[in-house]
XYZ file of C-alpha atoms in Angstrom:
642
model
C 46.450 61.732 40.287
C 46.645 58.318 38.733
C 48.713 55.599 40.378
C 51.416 53.778 38.471
C 50.597 50.340 39.839
C 50.440 47.328 37.584
C 48.444 44.129 37.981
C 49.769 40.806 39.144
C 49.146 38.298 36.369
C 47.922 34.895 37.526
C 48.742 31.816 35.501
C 46.077 29.309 34.411
C 47.818 26.078 33.428
C 44.817 24.599 31.617
C 44.316 27.681 29.460
C 48.031 28.119 28.839
C 48.359 24.546 27.572
C 45.488 25.183 25.166
C 46.964 28.483 23.942
C 50.430 26.965 23.525
C 48.880 24.134 21.501
C 47.129 26.616 19.189
C 50.321 28.667 18.861
C 52.332 25.535 18.134
C 50.007 24.424 15.326
C 50.102 27.875 13.704
C 53.867 27.991 14.257
C 54.265 24.571 12.637
C 52.668 25.795 9.408
C 54.794 28.934 9.563
C 58.052 27.028 10.065
C 57.331 24.503 7.330
C 56.328 26.992 4.643
C 59.923 28.063 3.751
C 61.107 24.448 3.512
C 58.110 23.379 1.434
C 58.671 26.397 -0.828
C 62.318 25.391 -1.308
C 61.127 21.909 -2.251
C 58.987 23.393 -5.012
C 61.856 25.360 -6.526
C 64.133 22.342 -6.301
C 66.631 23.575 -3.689
C 65.570 21.300 -0.837
C 64.579 17.733 -0.122
C 62.497 18.363 2.960
C 59.804 15.973 1.746
C 62.365 13.209 2.278
C 62.661 14.233 5.934
C 58.896 14.069 6.339
C 58.744 10.611 4.741
C 61.483 9.371 7.084
C 59.558 10.722 10.099
C 56.398 9.015 8.854
C 58.208 5.700 8.640
C 58.629 5.697 12.438
C 54.894 4.987 12.639
C 54.853 2.605 9.653
C 53.686 5.135 7.084
C 55.140 6.569 3.903
C 52.879 9.622 3.737
C 54.726 12.982 4.154
C 51.574 14.418 5.762
C 51.904 11.855 8.576
C 55.473 12.958 9.149
C 54.319 16.596 9.158
C 51.645 15.878 11.790
C 54.047 13.815 13.887
C 56.527 16.702 13.883
C 53.794 19.101 15.048
C 52.694 16.748 17.815
C 56.189 16.177 19.193
C 57.119 19.855 18.997
C 53.867 20.899 20.716
C 54.359 18.381 23.511
C 57.922 19.525 24.148
C 56.782 23.159 24.003
C 54.084 22.559 26.625
C 56.518 20.703 28.895
C 59.032 23.531 28.501
C 56.384 26.111 29.399
C 55.306 24.195 32.505
C 58.942 23.769 33.537
C 59.633 27.499 33.132
C 56.536 28.426 35.105
C 57.145 25.972 37.936
C 60.853 26.825 38.191
C 60.797 30.578 37.549
C 57.105 31.589 37.778
C 57.590 32.614 34.137
C 54.294 33.641 32.513
C 53.756 34.650 28.907
C 51.104 37.330 29.266
C 53.705 39.902 28.240
C 54.506 39.759 24.496
C 58.264 40.050 25.009
C 58.168 37.258 27.582
C 56.059 35.221 25.170
C 58.669 35.588 22.423
C 61.455 34.691 24.894
C 59.496 31.588 25.877
C 59.042 30.722 22.210
C 62.768 31.069 21.462
C 63.638 28.889 24.451
C 61.033 26.312 23.395
C 62.370 26.316 19.818
C 65.942 25.745 20.981
C 64.835 22.994 23.373
C 62.899 21.205 20.618
C 65.901 21.546 18.310
C 68.347 20.155 20.891
C 66.087 17.493 22.417
C 64.341 16.323 19.263
C 65.838 17.564 15.996
C 69.515 16.784 16.596
C 69.020 13.259 18.076
C 66.510 12.371 15.364
C 68.900 13.588 12.661
C 71.785 11.598 14.096
C 70.021 8.375 14.984
C 67.113 8.179 12.568
C 67.159 10.596 9.659
C 70.704 9.932 8.516
C 70.501 6.187 7.934
C 66.867 6.190 6.805
C 67.319 9.174 4.488
C 69.899 7.244 2.519
C 67.400 4.439 2.009
C 64.564 6.827 1.032
C 66.780 8.738 -1.419
C 67.730 5.452 -3.093
C 64.062 4.505 -3.418
C 63.014 7.907 -4.798
C 65.905 8.074 -7.283
C 66.815 4.547 -8.474
C 69.709 5.988 -10.549
C 71.432 7.200 -7.370
C 73.816 4.638 -5.938
C 74.010 3.923 -2.229
C 77.425 5.601 -2.041
C 76.083 8.748 -3.751
C 73.142 8.875 -1.342
C 75.444 8.606 1.679
C 77.691 11.330 0.258
C 74.741 13.673 -0.354
C 73.437 13.184 3.171
C 76.867 13.896 4.655
C 77.409 16.978 2.506
C 74.002 18.443 3.423
C 74.187 17.662 7.151
C 75.397 21.108 8.324
C 73.034 22.841 5.906
C 70.141 20.714 7.158
C 70.996 21.488 10.808
C 71.096 25.245 10.128
C 67.793 25.043 8.294
C 66.325 22.985 11.160
C 67.495 25.503 13.766
C 66.012 28.420 11.800
C 62.772 26.500 11.352
C 62.452 25.796 15.058
C 63.216 29.404 15.968
C 60.474 30.542 13.537
C 58.164 27.997 15.154
C 59.091 29.206 18.644
C 58.620 32.921 17.895
C 55.229 32.234 16.293
C 54.257 29.992 19.200
C 55.297 32.585 21.789
C 53.612 35.480 19.996
C 50.299 33.695 19.380
C 50.034 32.126 22.864
C 50.969 35.451 24.488
C 48.257 37.317 22.593
C 45.692 34.654 23.496
C 46.771 34.821 27.134
C 46.419 38.598 27.292
C 42.993 38.503 25.674
C 41.418 35.434 27.260
C 43.775 33.501 29.486
C 45.378 35.377 32.323
C 43.658 36.752 35.394
C 44.731 40.218 36.450
C 45.001 40.666 40.208
C 44.569 44.001 41.953
C 47.308 44.040 44.587
C 45.315 46.358 46.847
C 41.931 44.611 46.807
C 43.287 41.089 46.151
C 40.616 40.388 43.534
C 40.976 39.124 39.981
C 39.670 40.259 36.602
C 39.641 38.232 33.402
C 40.464 41.190 31.153
C 43.232 43.773 31.405
C 40.770 46.503 30.392
C 38.519 45.605 33.318
C 41.502 45.811 35.687
C 42.315 49.258 34.268
C 38.680 50.317 34.732
C 38.810 49.053 38.319
C 42.060 50.936 38.940
C 40.527 54.129 37.617
C 37.136 54.022 39.333
C 38.076 52.344 42.610
C 41.564 53.587 43.436
C 42.415 56.630 41.303
C 39.016 58.362 41.263
C 36.726 56.331 43.576
C 33.150 56.062 42.353
C 30.306 56.643 44.810
C 27.975 54.425 42.795
C 29.751 51.155 43.652
C 27.275 48.511 44.846
C 28.495 46.324 47.705
C 27.463 42.664 48.002
C 28.341 40.979 51.301
C 28.002 37.201 51.772
C 28.073 35.752 55.297
C 28.994 32.058 55.413
C 31.455 29.762 53.665
C 29.394 26.578 53.341
C 27.418 25.143 50.444
C 24.997 28.071 50.433
C 27.512 30.912 50.761
C 30.118 29.526 48.379
C 27.365 28.546 45.949
C 26.130 32.145 45.760
C 29.710 33.430 45.560
C 30.663 31.253 42.596
C 27.604 32.260 40.592
C 27.589 35.955 41.443
C 31.286 36.290 40.603
C 30.610 35.039 37.088
C 27.740 37.505 36.704
C 29.870 40.511 37.688
C 33.318 39.331 36.631
C 33.918 42.399 34.480
C 31.688 44.905 36.261
C 33.890 47.048 38.492
C 30.869 48.944 39.811
C 30.027 45.882 41.913
C 32.078 44.947 44.977
C 31.783 41.386 46.369
C 32.946 40.228 49.820
C 32.589 37.002 51.781
C 32.992 36.500 55.536
C 33.564 33.065 57.065
C 34.713 31.811 60.464
C 36.665 29.046 58.747
C 39.080 29.777 55.943
C 38.023 26.627 54.109
C 34.948 25.122 52.512
C 34.154 21.777 54.160
C 32.564 18.833 52.369
C 30.535 17.826 55.442
C 28.954 14.549 54.190
C 32.413 12.974 54.368
C 33.162 13.997 57.976
C 32.385 10.533 59.446
C 34.861 8.949 57.050
C 37.436 11.552 57.937
C 36.872 10.904 61.659
C 37.835 7.249 61.206
C 40.810 7.773 58.913
C 39.290 6.682 55.596
C 39.854 10.166 54.170
C 42.627 12.610 55.018
C 41.413 15.903 56.600
C 42.732 18.263 53.916
C 41.134 16.204 51.161
C 37.617 17.342 52.111
C 38.572 20.941 52.914
C 39.178 23.525 50.176
C 40.548 27.016 50.969
C 37.809 29.584 50.407
C 40.354 31.914 48.842
C 40.548 29.399 46.004
C 36.978 30.410 45.098
C 37.398 34.155 45.724
C 38.571 35.246 42.300
C 36.465 38.376 42.077
C 35.688 38.738 45.780
C 37.473 39.841 48.929
C 37.638 37.259 51.695
C 37.485 37.983 55.429
C 38.519 35.153 57.753
C 36.489 36.455 60.658
C 33.589 35.852 63.007
C 30.423 37.895 62.549
C 29.749 39.709 65.812
C 26.557 41.539 64.863
C 24.363 42.400 61.888
C 22.288 45.579 61.762
C 19.951 45.187 58.811
C 18.409 48.613 59.401
C 21.664 50.554 59.075
C 23.171 47.974 56.713
C 26.238 47.350 58.860
C 28.009 44.108 59.787
C 30.629 43.968 62.555
C 33.248 41.247 62.135
C 36.060 40.066 64.412
C 39.295 38.837 62.898
C 40.239 35.289 63.819
C 43.925 36.063 64.239
C 43.927 38.939 66.726
C 40.217 39.541 67.535
C 40.291 43.025 66.038
C 36.809 44.205 65.070
C 35.902 45.879 61.789
C 32.653 47.306 60.468
C 31.567 46.438 56.936
C 28.800 48.218 55.078
C 26.712 46.655 52.333
C 23.999 47.357 49.793
C 22.992 43.704 49.416
C 23.425 41.078 52.105
C 23.367 37.278 51.750
C 22.983 35.386 55.046
C 24.199 31.802 54.713
C 25.823 31.283 58.090
C 24.713 27.674 58.551
C 23.983 26.228 61.974
C 25.682 24.962 65.116
C 25.141 21.971 67.382
C 22.028 22.108 69.573
C 22.424 20.541 73.025
C 18.887 21.554 74.088
C 20.174 23.199 77.254
C 21.926 20.099 78.614
C 25.222 21.514 79.892
C 26.670 18.127 80.853
C 26.179 16.828 77.322
C 27.648 20.039 75.884
C 30.666 19.780 78.189
C 31.415 16.056 77.971
C 30.328 14.838 74.541
C 32.075 14.839 71.190
C 30.300 16.379 68.185
C 30.455 15.777 64.444
C 29.882 19.195 62.919
C 33.300 20.492 61.840
C 36.761 19.406 60.763
C 38.005 20.009 64.314
C 35.224 17.759 65.632
C 36.228 14.922 63.312
C 39.882 15.204 64.307
C 38.910 15.190 67.983
C 36.842 12.029 67.503
C 39.684 10.278 65.708
C 42.252 11.249 68.341
C 39.952 10.337 71.220
C 38.959 6.915 69.829
C 42.579 5.965 69.137
C 43.510 7.133 72.657
C 40.849 5.008 74.366
C 41.899 1.960 72.333
C 45.546 2.478 73.256
C 44.585 2.861 76.914
C 42.265 -0.159 76.885
C 44.992 -2.315 75.387
C 47.175 -1.551 78.418
C 44.420 -1.714 81.060
C 44.230 -4.776 83.296
C 41.025 -3.837 85.153
C 38.206 -5.443 83.168
C 35.590 -2.903 84.340
C 37.657 0.033 83.180
C 38.541 -1.697 79.914
C 34.854 -2.350 79.186
C 34.073 1.314 79.742
C 36.869 2.294 77.367
C 35.638 0.082 74.517
C 31.995 1.160 74.809
C 30.868 3.840 72.354
C 27.542 5.689 72.183
C 26.280 7.817 69.275
C 23.139 9.905 69.793
C 21.068 10.883 66.751
C 19.051 8.799 64.295
C 19.469 11.139 61.334
C 22.020 10.939 58.524
C 24.892 12.316 60.584
C 24.340 9.972 63.528
C 23.746 6.851 61.424
C 26.754 7.401 59.164
C 28.944 8.219 62.172
C 27.945 5.084 64.097
C 28.497 2.929 61.004
C 31.984 4.327 60.431
C 32.883 4.230 64.144
C 31.737 0.633 64.539
C 33.782 -0.524 61.558
C 36.868 1.430 62.571
C 36.903 0.222 66.179
C 36.255 -3.442 65.383
C 38.725 -3.517 62.501
C 41.416 -1.792 64.594
C 40.880 -4.064 67.594
C 41.115 -7.149 65.422
C 44.192 -5.918 63.565
C 46.260 -4.058 66.147
C 45.028 -4.340 69.747
C 45.708 -7.915 70.807
C 44.819 -7.381 74.468
C 41.254 -6.303 73.646
C 38.668 -8.963 72.960
C 36.557 -8.132 69.908
C 33.515 -9.444 71.798
C 33.989 -6.777 74.461
C 33.499 -3.902 71.998
C 30.034 -2.363 72.380
C 28.587 0.304 70.082
C 25.184 1.941 70.691
C 22.975 4.221 68.622
C 20.286 6.220 70.419
C 17.438 7.727 68.387
C 14.464 9.675 69.720
C 12.373 8.764 66.662
C 10.352 5.665 65.981
C 13.016 4.550 63.533
C 16.313 5.743 62.177
C 16.596 7.706 58.933
C 12.893 8.598 58.781
C 13.590 10.718 55.678
C 13.961 7.607 53.513
C 10.934 5.641 54.672
C 11.165 1.847 54.644
C 14.886 1.977 53.920
C 15.344 3.127 57.501
C 14.388 -0.376 58.624
C 16.955 -1.888 56.252
C 19.606 0.425 57.707
C 18.592 -0.590 61.245
C 18.793 -4.283 60.390
C 22.184 -3.858 58.686
C 23.663 -1.978 61.643
C 22.323 -4.510 64.130
C 23.836 -7.277 62.012
C 27.143 -5.408 62.352
C 26.629 -5.638 66.168
C 25.428 -2.073 66.789
C 22.730 -1.981 69.463
C 20.023 0.522 68.512
C 17.567 2.280 70.818
C 14.563 3.942 69.161
C 11.900 6.096 70.833
C 14.595 6.845 73.362
C 16.197 10.101 74.455
C 19.452 10.775 76.198
C 18.810 12.487 79.532
C 22.367 13.069 80.687
C 26.030 12.266 80.213
C 28.216 12.891 83.231
C 31.031 11.030 84.993
C 31.347 8.766 81.964
C 27.804 7.519 82.412
C 25.082 7.823 79.743
C 21.582 8.032 81.217
C 18.619 7.295 78.928
C 15.031 8.317 79.541
C 14.011 4.643 79.783
C 16.106 4.392 82.940
C 18.968 2.477 81.392
C 22.537 3.602 82.109
C 25.566 2.918 79.922
C 29.080 3.276 81.297
C 31.306 4.602 78.502
C 34.225 6.920 77.795
C 33.017 8.023 74.366
C 29.715 9.669 73.484
C 29.206 11.382 70.123
C 26.315 13.847 69.983
C 24.610 14.194 66.603
C 21.224 15.044 68.052
C 20.296 18.368 66.486
C 21.246 21.798 65.144
C 20.300 25.386 65.837
C 21.056 28.732 64.248
C 23.795 31.034 65.453
C 23.017 33.737 68.014
C 23.796 36.445 65.450
C 20.879 35.174 63.371
C 18.433 34.897 66.290
C 19.311 38.460 67.340
C 18.416 39.985 63.987
C 15.622 42.550 64.070
C 13.306 40.697 61.709
C 10.718 37.932 61.646
C 11.841 34.490 62.866
C 10.358 31.022 62.933
C 9.972 29.489 66.404
C 13.162 27.489 65.710
C 15.095 30.745 65.488
C 15.539 30.493 61.747
C 14.877 33.507 59.539
C 11.478 33.611 57.895
C 11.936 34.326 54.184
C 9.714 34.915 51.184
C 9.504 32.437 48.327
C 12.239 34.513 46.654
C 14.485 33.795 49.695
C 14.449 37.403 50.905
C 13.695 38.712 54.381
C 10.245 40.177 54.783
C 10.446 43.998 54.849
C 14.117 43.843 53.858
C 14.190 43.167 50.083
C 17.968 43.633 49.843
C 18.706 40.873 52.372
C 18.666 37.244 51.244
C 18.818 34.199 53.531
C 19.311 30.551 52.633
C 20.674 27.274 53.904
C 20.477 26.137 57.513
C 19.749 29.612 58.892
C 16.585 30.123 56.801
C 13.082 28.695 57.220
C 12.125 28.053 53.577
C 8.616 26.872 52.738
C 7.734 24.878 49.661
C 5.107 27.121 47.977
C 3.195 24.033 46.818
C 2.928 22.050 50.051
C 3.609 24.875 52.538
C 6.004 22.504 54.306
C 9.597 23.513 55.059
C 12.410 22.287 52.861
C 14.923 20.118 54.742
C 18.241 21.808 55.633
C 20.423 19.620 53.409
C 23.411 20.403 51.202
C 21.347 19.448 48.151
C 18.786 22.148 48.909
C 21.406 24.727 49.896
C 23.106 24.327 46.512
C 19.828 24.851 44.668
C 18.847 27.792 46.877
C 22.204 29.387 46.046
C 21.275 29.343 42.365
C 17.968 31.112 43.024
C 19.552 33.705 45.314
C 22.325 34.424 42.797
C 19.804 34.953 39.994
C 17.548 37.178 42.089
C 20.485 39.147 43.478
C 21.916 39.672 40.005
C 18.548 40.949 38.775
C 18.265 43.401 41.685
C 21.783 44.761 41.179
C 21.140 45.163 37.442
C 17.802 46.891 38.054
C 15.723 44.030 36.663
C 12.452 43.660 38.551
C 11.909 39.947 38.021
C 12.458 37.707 41.078
C 11.983 33.952 40.825
C 10.546 31.686 43.523
C 12.578 28.856 44.958
C 10.832 25.635 43.915
C 12.741 22.394 44.052
C 11.955 18.700 44.047
C 14.494 16.695 45.974
C 16.404 14.191 43.867
C 16.569 11.849 46.846
C 18.513 10.984 49.975
C 21.400 8.622 50.659
C 23.306 7.223 53.605
C 26.425 5.097 53.872
C 25.872 2.634 56.722
C 28.926 0.430 56.399
C 31.738 -0.787 54.222
C 30.131 -1.595 50.856
C 26.661 -1.062 52.317
C 24.237 1.819 52.075
C 20.705 3.004 51.393
C 19.445 5.466 48.801
C 16.086 6.869 47.741
C 16.583 8.365 44.290
C 13.691 9.810 42.288
C 11.327 7.481 44.110
C 13.466 4.388 43.560
C 14.906 2.485 46.505
C 18.484 1.245 46.419
C 20.200 -0.728 49.134
C 23.388 -2.636 49.765
C 26.483 -2.318 47.632
C 24.709 -0.513 44.776
C 23.500 2.242 47.127
C 26.984 2.428 48.663
C 28.512 2.843 45.183
C 25.988 5.541 44.192
C 26.704 7.377 47.464
C 30.420 7.327 46.685
C 30.009 8.513 43.105
C 27.559 11.282 43.955
C 29.599 12.822 46.738
C 32.797 12.440 44.761
C 31.187 14.423 41.952
C 30.166 17.222 44.330
C 33.725 17.895 45.519
C 34.626 21.417 44.372
C 37.932 20.777 42.561
C 39.478 18.076 40.397
C 42.393 17.851 42.817
C 40.101 16.965 45.733
C 38.229 14.406 43.630
C 41.490 12.653 42.772
C 42.725 12.709 46.376
C 39.474 11.365 47.830
C 39.215 8.775 45.064
C 42.703 7.530 45.925
C 41.806 7.442 49.641
C 38.780 5.273 48.881
C 40.775 3.001 46.591
C 43.418 2.425 49.273
C 40.706 1.763 51.861
C 39.443 -1.165 49.765
C 42.684 -3.087 50.267
C 44.294 -1.859 53.487
C 43.127 -1.401 57.098
C 42.601 2.133 58.373
C 45.623 3.902 59.804
C 45.611 4.254 63.614
C 48.266 6.980 63.717
C 47.111 9.650 66.161
C 47.262 12.885 64.216
C 48.221 15.415 66.893
C 47.859 16.631 70.421
C 46.591 20.077 69.523
C 43.160 19.568 71.085
C 42.711 19.444 74.834
C 40.853 16.365 75.934
C 39.403 15.381 79.245
C 41.186 12.449 80.927
C 39.852 9.244 79.432
C 39.398 7.413 82.707
C 40.931 7.494 86.160
C 39.386 4.657 88.117
C 36.549 2.212 88.051
C 33.183 3.106 89.530
């Protein structure tokens, strides 16, 4: 038995504006035809009205007046549509609703535009134009004719605008139904671009379920997972025989390269986080933790984040893009006592903690304790560690100078500890420039040095040196999640999944792996690709193409081959380093390129605008030291001097 459910129609403002514009232009020709026809048979003087309108832009061409009328009417129509949608959630996908919208728009244009223009502009100017067109007509006769025809002209104008509105509403509604609206299945919470596809889905999924449905399951909501999702959704937008699902521990996609800036208040937290549901047009989203994956029985057990309830999901094709987590290399003291820079929560914790130690230091009279409070250590000489120490150093020194009068700027100490011979080894000689720039900014850098321990607010280095501090940020390494290491398949010694050049698991051709959890070899050099966002995005394209081919029964599978476009790091305010296509950039130019590149990679226009505004404000004002919240438990900052 068929259900009587109907779809929820989602509104797309950008498309609606375009459709309303098309409808308005067609409506404008429709509304003007009767008046132009009356002009030809001698019963109207509408051409005079058009000439008067054209004069407002210093023209005497009736065509200019015609185009101006269309432009103004279209603009008012669009504004009316947006107002109706925002106020009443009024959409025009239904033809009747479209006509109602058109009638309302026509009346609004008539009241807001036609009447005031007739009273303030057309009346006086029409007299002048009539006198010019017909020299035999006296000024008094012209005024009399305008006054006698006023009511007639208003009725004609109202009818014209109603014709325009009905045409506008009908055309834009038809466009919306065919190409504009998204049709949401209320049961599955997925969208379709065509009403016929929604009906097909209703029939074959809910009314008479098909056993041939192919299930695609994506694990991970980072660059790799969301990248595959966005591409695969487009491939199967109107194929109801394919089911797509995505599981992620976080309900948002995080733009991780900007975490250090978020941790110091340059960028607001929500500006670099986009809800994953915003991407899931054709897919179901599960905000859950993956408990286990059985690739032999094709089952994935997930645990809901809200109430810890577990659910089993089956799949035909699996995409593993679960990313990585912080690696403490078995040092439990470091794991327990350090701050990390891996997630949005981590960045918020760093911000709250740093502001807390500055507030405490400003009130502390014991010089030993105060020195401990204003000493900061960052461990890790890669991109994350270097960018974090640069941001932290700037934030602390700027805040001390601006707000904390009881703290001497000379007492602030910031350290960077790197186990490598230099920092940023990925960018060659530019690493030395970055080191010099940071040291010039008063960051003390240790290279060829490892952190042995961090306990009782004391950093111990393997060279025997000890640093008393209340803040240590660990950016020293990553490892794959336990769910990945427990998979019954071949692994690299790092725990990552060994994949073929087509990014599939060996002996499991329906399971793809990419991003941080996969060990991907360059087929040319036989060296592993670095686990960067740049490579994850490109891997997502290859996986989506290969997955689409497999689902569609196409045998071709392409290898992942990619040449890195370069690497960049922001090391200070208006300072950075970049290696792009073999060319070295440094200083302000590299900083600007870094900004522009990462701004362009933000997933939505809204986020680009918000981050751009944050950066613009940061150029002129000091960073805000408002402590965001107390939602994270923190260890006591300090209790007594040693």
